[in-house]
Structure formats: structure tokens, C-alpha cells
Amino acid sequence: MLADAARGVLDGASPVSAFRALRDAGKPFEPAIWQEMAQMGWTGVLIPEEAGGSDMGHGAAAVLSRELGKTLVSSPFISTAVMAATALRRAGATASLQRIAAGEAIYALALDETRKFDPTRIETTATRDGNGFRLSGNKTFVVDGGSADRLLVLARTDGGVTLFDIPADRAGIARDAQDMVDARDAARIMLTDVEATGDDVLGQVDHGMDILRPALEAGQAALAAELAGLTAGAFDLTVGYLKERKQFGVTIGSFQALQHRAAHLWCETEVTASAILNAARRLDEDPDNATLAVSLAKARATATAKLAVIEGVQMHGGIGMTDAFDMGFYMKRARVGAEWLGDYGYHAATVARHRGF
Amino acid sequence: MSQSRDPEAFRAELREWLEANCPAEMRDGVMNEHTICWGGKNWEFTSDAQRVWLERAASKGYTVPTWPVEYGGAGMNRDEEKIFHAEMARINARSPLQSFGIWMLGPALLHFGTHEQKLHYLPPIARGEVRWCQGYSEPGAGSDLASVQSRGEDKGDHWLVNGQKIWTSYADKADWIFALIRTDRDAPKHKGISFLLIDMTDPGVTTRPIKLISGASPFCETFFDNVKVPKAQIVGDENRGWDVAKYLLTHEREMISGGGAGLGGGRALGAVLKDTYGEEEMDTVLRADAMRCEVDAMAIGLTLERYKDMAEAGTGAGDASAMLKYMGTELNKQRHEILMSAGGSDAVEWDGALSGLAANWLRTKANSIEGGTSEVMLSIVSRRILGLPG
Ligand SMILES: Cc1cc2nc3c(=O)[nH]c(=O)nc-3n(C[C@H](O)[C@H](O)[C@H](O)COP(=O)(O)OP(=O)(O)OC[C@H]3O[C@@H](n4cnc5c(N)ncnc54)[C@H](O)[C@@H]3O)c2cc1C
């Protein structure tokens, strides 16, 4: 099975200690891992075979995201292999897809402009200039924006919003690394009269959301799966500790107060797993009607991950608060993952809207 | 046999049959304590349509769609069962029959019963002719169920049973009871219990109803006074009744997790809130609670389906039924708190504009007690699934 194969590779190549080493070295991710992921067909998981992909689908993307999450593997998988690949596939950009499948391109999505995710609140403009456009505006929380060589930028045009695919080093683009709590790559990106041509537009001018919406949903589902993996990683550490740590002459896992909290957490993870499977299945089978399923998965995954890391630290006592212990990494990644691509409130409200609220 | 049926042909045939045979009065989709059909010798049909619907459905095995045909079922596999429920829902059909026989005893007999026992006991359950109740709990044996004291003395061809059960739902309406009876008083507590089937018409069996906070009195104290139980009326081996009891509980728990007798059903919370507040600004705290509840309800619903998909038809979720029950019943309680808040003062009137809601709300409080409490469910998860020390 894919999960076992992925686990095998990642346990060798990228255990949590590898993430710690990156964090200590101030590096966002390990390029060698990305190359390995390309060789195994992971970067091409959503890319058609004609474009060099493995085209395994969203179910497989969720499995991979989950395994990446379990040991906190830092990589541009969701930005590039999931979101950009989905957008480029919709736009029929075969050459770009080939580069992603081959591990030769790293994409970042330059979308957010305020502190909360909301694709409708975009002020970056793409003003007509001859045959092309000039882009100006400020993007924040551009995940993988520091290492990306390509940017997908959403900007306002006369009759709507338009999605551009431009090189990250084009004139007029300035990037500032954001020092995030999860020690991963994120950047502020300032666009000043950046030139773009019609060739840089993905899909139709003014209809950027036709391309971006499916890409966002694919990303949200994959991120939900990553959060579920992170939850499982934190949970395993916690239950392991309950079986090992002794106080009052017995293992702390014999205290019912802790048993019931751990059991409750496990129940929550099982329920969340169902929502995540459902979202991936929906994206594979009926991608144009997956919004409800995806938001359900992201809402549940966000809430469950939060519970897992809070309980994880608490049940470890003092050691849970130390930098030398891994639980803090899980907690910090869970918080960034909660905000990225829409938090609990955003997705719960989406569910509610679809359910007659 | 069932594997060879083409799903779309199966659906079409079923749809046609339902159109022709489900009476119009049975298509209101209402599922509550007033519309449910429990069957049994003492059952009084609430309408002719209810009787006709039961008879017709039973004749096709549709009261127990996944049971084998020879025991009164329709032999459906999991995919067919899903189609069946979808087609029933399409026309808003009421379930033709619900009973402890279907939910609990049937699965246990299918697993532990002899062929003769299955042939003897299952078809009358499927046809709604015999109604069963559950004699597990005793005054001194609730969560600690294995400490039951009702005892059966070995008298050669029968056991002589004496003792008391409590919280026996519908004991006063049931024809038969499946009971946990101590047949070896010297053995460790889990090893001396037998699972016996007892005829409620025996003069030594008496019941006394107990009134619930919801005003209804569906459960009873049940007394056994020198009741002779023939040796053939045991399920599983003598003194191994605990295995049967536990297996049955996993089915009971899975059933309760889905909201029990339709208690979890009803309207979407969004629509309920709109009824109360219209387009006016609504209570934002209540709205947020309702939204959370909706998210959880959808995800828990998917989980129930996922576990059914994973299990062979009819085998159930095993230890994970504790998780399903815990999550499902706590959700149902929360959902009814929201319904009550949205109903405001109308909801706290017994027979007001929201008649029945208050009683349902109170009844849901039992969901996390009956069939094993939430605390017991968490202990099962902790011990059997997480492997924490018992
Ligand atoms: C509406 C309704 C219908 C019922 N129908 C039936 C029926 O048809 N047949 C039948 O046999 N029984 C029936 N029951 C009984 C039901 O199964 C028991 O009530 C239940 O198992 C709890 O037992 P108890 O009431 O003795 O509570 P207790 O076991 O005394 O529990 C009291 C409290 O202590 C907690 N507790 C107990 N042990 C532990 C522990 N080890 N760790 C942590 N907390 C613990 C419980 O969770 C609970 O909160 C019904 C109950 C209700 C409410």
C-alpha cells in the first residue's frame, strides 16, 4: 500500500529529527527530499501521465500528505504538487506540469493579503497595459514563497479576478521571509508594476476563480490530511508516554482521568479520518461539487489537531514544554496549518451555508 | 447469490416494489416514539396502513434486509443495503419495524445460535410477531454488568431462575426476554453467566413499570420467581454467556450511536434556526453552537457509514462500536440542547407548538447511559484500542 511505502521512505529519509536539523540550520526544506519525492512520482500525484505525472489522484495525495504530516516533513508538496498542479492542469499548462512532475519547479500561491484567509478580499491589481498587464499589491503568508521559483498570483482585473503564473524573480517583485512559528517557508511578497503578458494568465482573464477554486479545494483537502497525520504523530507520542512514564509508583496511563482524555482524542481522530477520506473521494469522483466535503474535512482536521497538541503537551507535563522535545513542533505546525487556506470558522461557515444556515 | 445481482436492476426493482407497496400514510418520514412499529403479540397497530406495511415488508424480508433469506431476511449485501436505505429515504418511507430482536438478539443469534435456534427464533422477529426485551441490568449490576446475581439452578432438564432485573425497556410489552443469568456461583464473575431466553408469559415473570423524567414509562423492574427455563433455551455454551452478551452489546451500541429509535433524526439545524429567528439577527452564540454541531454531525454520520463499509455485512464494528456510541450519543444530546434553545419557551411546554420536543430532549439524556455509559465507552477505547492498563 502507498501509505506503507511512503512511511518506509520517510522514516528513513525524514524523521522528526531531520526537521529539527533543518529548523536549527534555518533551512526551509531539504532539496534532496523533494528530488526523491519526484522520483517516486509524488510530485506528479495529480499530474496526468502525458505530462510525466503518476496521476494517482486525490486519495493518494491525501495518503501522502498524511504521512508527510506524521513526521513533520517540510516540503512544498501542497503548494506545488497539489495546488499548483491542480490549477495548471485545469488551465492545460502541460509544460509547467512536466516541470513539477520532474521536481524542477517549485510553486507558491500568492493569495492572502490580510491576516485571515479570504479569496474575495483581494486588492492587488492587474491593470491593462498595452497587450499585457501591470501587477501591483502586497501578499502575505505566501507559503513556500521564499524558495519558490514560480508564483501563482491572484489579482483584480476590470471584470473580476485573474490568476497569473509568473517567475518569482521577475522585475518588480520583492520578497521578505516571514519567520513563522512552525519554522517553515513563508514570505511577504510585494509586487510593484510587475509586467505580465497574456501568456502568463492561467485560464480566462476575469475568471481566475474557475482555476483557483479547485486548486484551493485540493490544497485544503491535502492540508486536512497533513493535519490528520500530524495529529496521529502527536497522539502516538502521547500514548507512548502514558505507557512509559511512572508517577505514584504506576504508569500515568493507569490514571482514568488521562485514559479518558486519550480515548476521547482517539474518537475525535476517527471521526475526522472519515471526513478526510470523504473529501478525497469527492475530489476524485465529482471535483466540481466537492466544496462541502472539503470544508468539512478542513474544519474537523483543524479542530482535532488543536486538541491533539494541547492534550499532547499537557499529558507530557514539563518535558512537553521543552524545545528539546518534539511535541512543540507539532503544536506550532498545527497552529500554522489551522490558519493556512482557511481556519475552523471559515470552513465551518462554509459547511453551514451548504446545510441551509 | 446476492453478488450476482446487478445494482441498477436491483434498484429499479426495489423502487417499483416500494412505489406499489408502501402505503401513502407510511411516507411521511416521521420517525419517533409515536410512529415506530415495535411488533409483538401485544402490539396494537396505530393504523391499518402500519399493519399492511409491516406485512408487505416482512413478506420480502425488508424488515431485516441483511439477514439470510431462510431466517426471514432479504439476504442483501452491504451495497444493496445502501441502495435499500436510499430508496426508502427517497419516498420518505417509515421503517416498517424496529425491535430489540432486530437490533440485538438477531445479530447475537446469527453469530452464536444453532441452526435450529435461528430457524425457530429469527423469522418471528423478522415478521414482527415476537417482541423481545433485554434483561441485562440489575440493581447491583449496571456498569459492572458482569456482577449480575440473578441465578439459575441446574435442575437437569431446566434451570430454575430467580432474581431481579431493572431498567428493562418495554418489559411490560415484550413476549420474550434474553437475560444474563448466573449459572455458576463459584466461578470468576465473567465465567459463570449464561445467556438464557425466557418466555415472559411464564407466571413466575412479573414486571413493574418505572416512570422516566420524560413522563413516559417504557422501562420496568422485572422479577423472576421460580421460572423454569428449558435447557434448549440457552445461546452459546453454559457459563459462556458473557461472550454472547458482549457481542450483542457491540450491535446495541452501534444502533444507539445512530440516534436510536429515530431520536437523532429530524430537521436540519439551519432550518430550525430560521424558523425561530426568520431573517432577523440571530443569537450568535447559538448559531455558532449549531454550526459546530452540524460539522460534527456530518463527520460522525460519515464515520458510521465508514465502519459499516469496513465490516462484513452484519458483523458490526467490534470494539470501535464504543467510539461510535460515545460520539453519536454525545452529539445527539448536544443537538437536542440546541433544538431546545432554538425552541425557546415553546419548547418547554409539554404539548405546545413544539409538542414532543421536550420529551425527546429528556429521552436523549439516556443515550449516553443505556447500553453502557460514555465513561464505560471511553474505558473500553482506552483499554482495548489504545492498550492502556486496565
Ligand atoms: C432509558 C434507559 C433504558 C435502558 N434499557 C435497558 C434495558 O432494556 N435492559 C437493560 O438491561 N438495561 C437497560 N438500561 C440500563 C443501562 O444499561 C444502565 O443504566 C447502564 O449500564 C448504567 O448502569 P447504572 O444505571 O447502574 O449506573 P452506574 O453503573 O451506577 O453508573 C453511575 C455513574 O458512574 C459511572 N461509572 C460507573 N463505573 C465507572 C467506571 N468504572 N469508571 C468511570 N465511571 C464509572 C457511570 O458512567 C455513571 O456516570 C437502560 C437505561 C436507561 C437509562
Short mmCIF file of C-alpha atoms and ligand atoms in Angstrom, two decimals, chain A residues 256 260, chain B residues 100 104 133-139 141-145 165-170 212 218-219 252 363 366-376 379 383, ligand 1:
data_model
loop_
_atom_site.label_atom_id
_atom_site.label_comp_id
_atom_site.label_asym_id
_atom_site.label_seq_id
_atom_site.Cartn_x
_atom_site.Cartn_y
_atom_site.Cartn_z
CA GLN A 256 -8.53 7.12 34.40
CA HIS A 260 -10.49 9.04 29.15
CA PHE B 100 -34.61 -5.30 20.15
CA MET B 104 -29.65 -7.01 19.41
CA CYS B 133 -36.64 -7.21 25.72
CA GLN B 134 -33.19 -7.12 27.26
CA GLY B 135 -32.60 -8.45 30.76
CA TYR B 136 -29.06 -7.35 31.48
CA SER B 137 -29.01 -4.69 34.21
CA GLU B 138 -29.76 -5.39 37.85
CA PRO B 139 -29.93 -3.08 40.85
CA ALA B 141 -25.04 -4.57 38.27
CA GLY B 142 -25.03 -1.55 35.99
CA SER B 143 -21.70 -0.53 34.52
CA ASP B 144 -20.28 -3.53 36.35
CA LEU B 145 -22.60 -5.76 34.36
CA LYS B 165 -33.62 -7.18 36.59
CA ILE B 166 -34.04 -3.41 36.34
CA TRP B 167 -34.30 -0.78 33.62
CA THR B 168 -35.75 -3.45 31.34
CA SER B 169 -37.06 -1.38 28.45
CA TYR B 170 -40.57 -2.37 27.37
CA LEU B 212 -38.96 8.37 33.28
CA PRO B 218 -41.10 2.48 28.87
CA PHE B 219 -38.88 0.62 31.29
CA GLU B 252 -26.63 -2.36 20.53
CA ARG B 363 -35.05 10.99 26.43
CA ALA B 366 -30.40 8.28 28.43
CA ASN B 367 -28.48 7.69 25.20
CA SER B 368 -25.15 8.10 26.93
CA ILE B 369 -26.25 5.80 29.78
CA GLU B 370 -28.14 2.90 28.17
CA GLY B 371 -26.08 0.20 26.51
CA GLY B 372 -23.06 1.29 28.57
CA THR B 373 -22.29 4.82 29.77
CA SER B 374 -19.98 7.27 27.99
CA GLU B 375 -17.42 6.72 30.73
CA VAL B 376 -17.55 2.98 30.18
CA SER B 379 -12.65 2.94 29.23
CA ARG B 383 -8.10 -0.49 27.25
C1 LIG C 1 -33.66 4.70 29.17
C2 LIG C 1 -32.87 3.54 29.57
C3 LIG C 1 -33.18 2.28 29.06
C4 LIG C 1 -32.48 1.16 29.47
N1 LIG C 1 -32.86 -0.06 28.97
C5 LIG C 1 -32.26 -1.17 29.44
C6 LIG C 1 -32.70 -2.46 29.02
O1 LIG C 1 -33.62 -2.58 28.20
N2 LIG C 1 -32.12 -3.54 29.55
C7 LIG C 1 -31.10 -3.47 30.43
O2 LIG C 1 -30.60 -4.49 30.86
N3 LIG C 1 -30.65 -2.26 30.88
C8 LIG C 1 -31.22 -1.12 30.39
N4 LIG C 1 -30.77 0.12 30.83
C9 LIG C 1 -29.75 0.16 31.87
C10 LIG C 1 -28.40 0.70 31.46
O3 LIG C 1 -27.70 -0.22 30.68
C11 LIG C 1 -27.64 1.08 32.73
O4 LIG C 1 -28.33 2.16 33.31
C12 LIG C 1 -26.22 1.46 32.47
O5 LIG C 1 -25.46 0.34 32.09
C13 LIG C 1 -25.55 2.14 33.68
O6 LIG C 1 -25.70 1.40 34.83
P1 LIG C 1 -26.26 2.11 36.16
O7 LIG C 1 -27.53 2.79 35.83
O8 LIG C 1 -26.29 1.11 37.24
O9 LIG C 1 -25.21 3.24 36.50
P2 LIG C 1 -23.83 3.05 37.30
O10 LIG C 1 -23.06 1.93 36.74
O11 LIG C 1 -24.11 3.03 38.76
O12 LIG C 1 -23.10 4.40 36.92
C14 LIG C 1 -23.25 5.63 37.62
C15 LIG C 1 -22.19 6.61 37.10
O13 LIG C 1 -20.89 6.09 37.43
C16 LIG C 1 -20.10 6.00 36.27
N5 LIG C 1 -19.22 4.84 36.38
C17 LIG C 1 -19.54 3.58 36.73
N6 LIG C 1 -18.49 2.79 36.66
C18 LIG C 1 -17.44 3.55 36.26
C19 LIG C 1 -16.07 3.31 35.99
N7 LIG C 1 -15.53 2.10 36.11
N8 LIG C 1 -15.31 4.35 35.60
C20 LIG C 1 -15.84 5.58 35.45
N9 LIG C 1 -17.11 5.87 35.68
C21 LIG C 1 -17.92 4.86 36.08
C22 LIG C 1 -21.08 5.84 35.13
O14 LIG C 1 -20.51 6.22 33.89
C23 LIG C 1 -22.19 6.76 35.57
O15 LIG C 1 -21.87 8.07 35.22
C24 LIG C 1 -31.44 1.27 30.41
C25 LIG C 1 -31.12 2.52 30.92
C26 LIG C 1 -31.81 3.65 30.52
C27 LIG C 1 -31.45 4.96 31.12
#
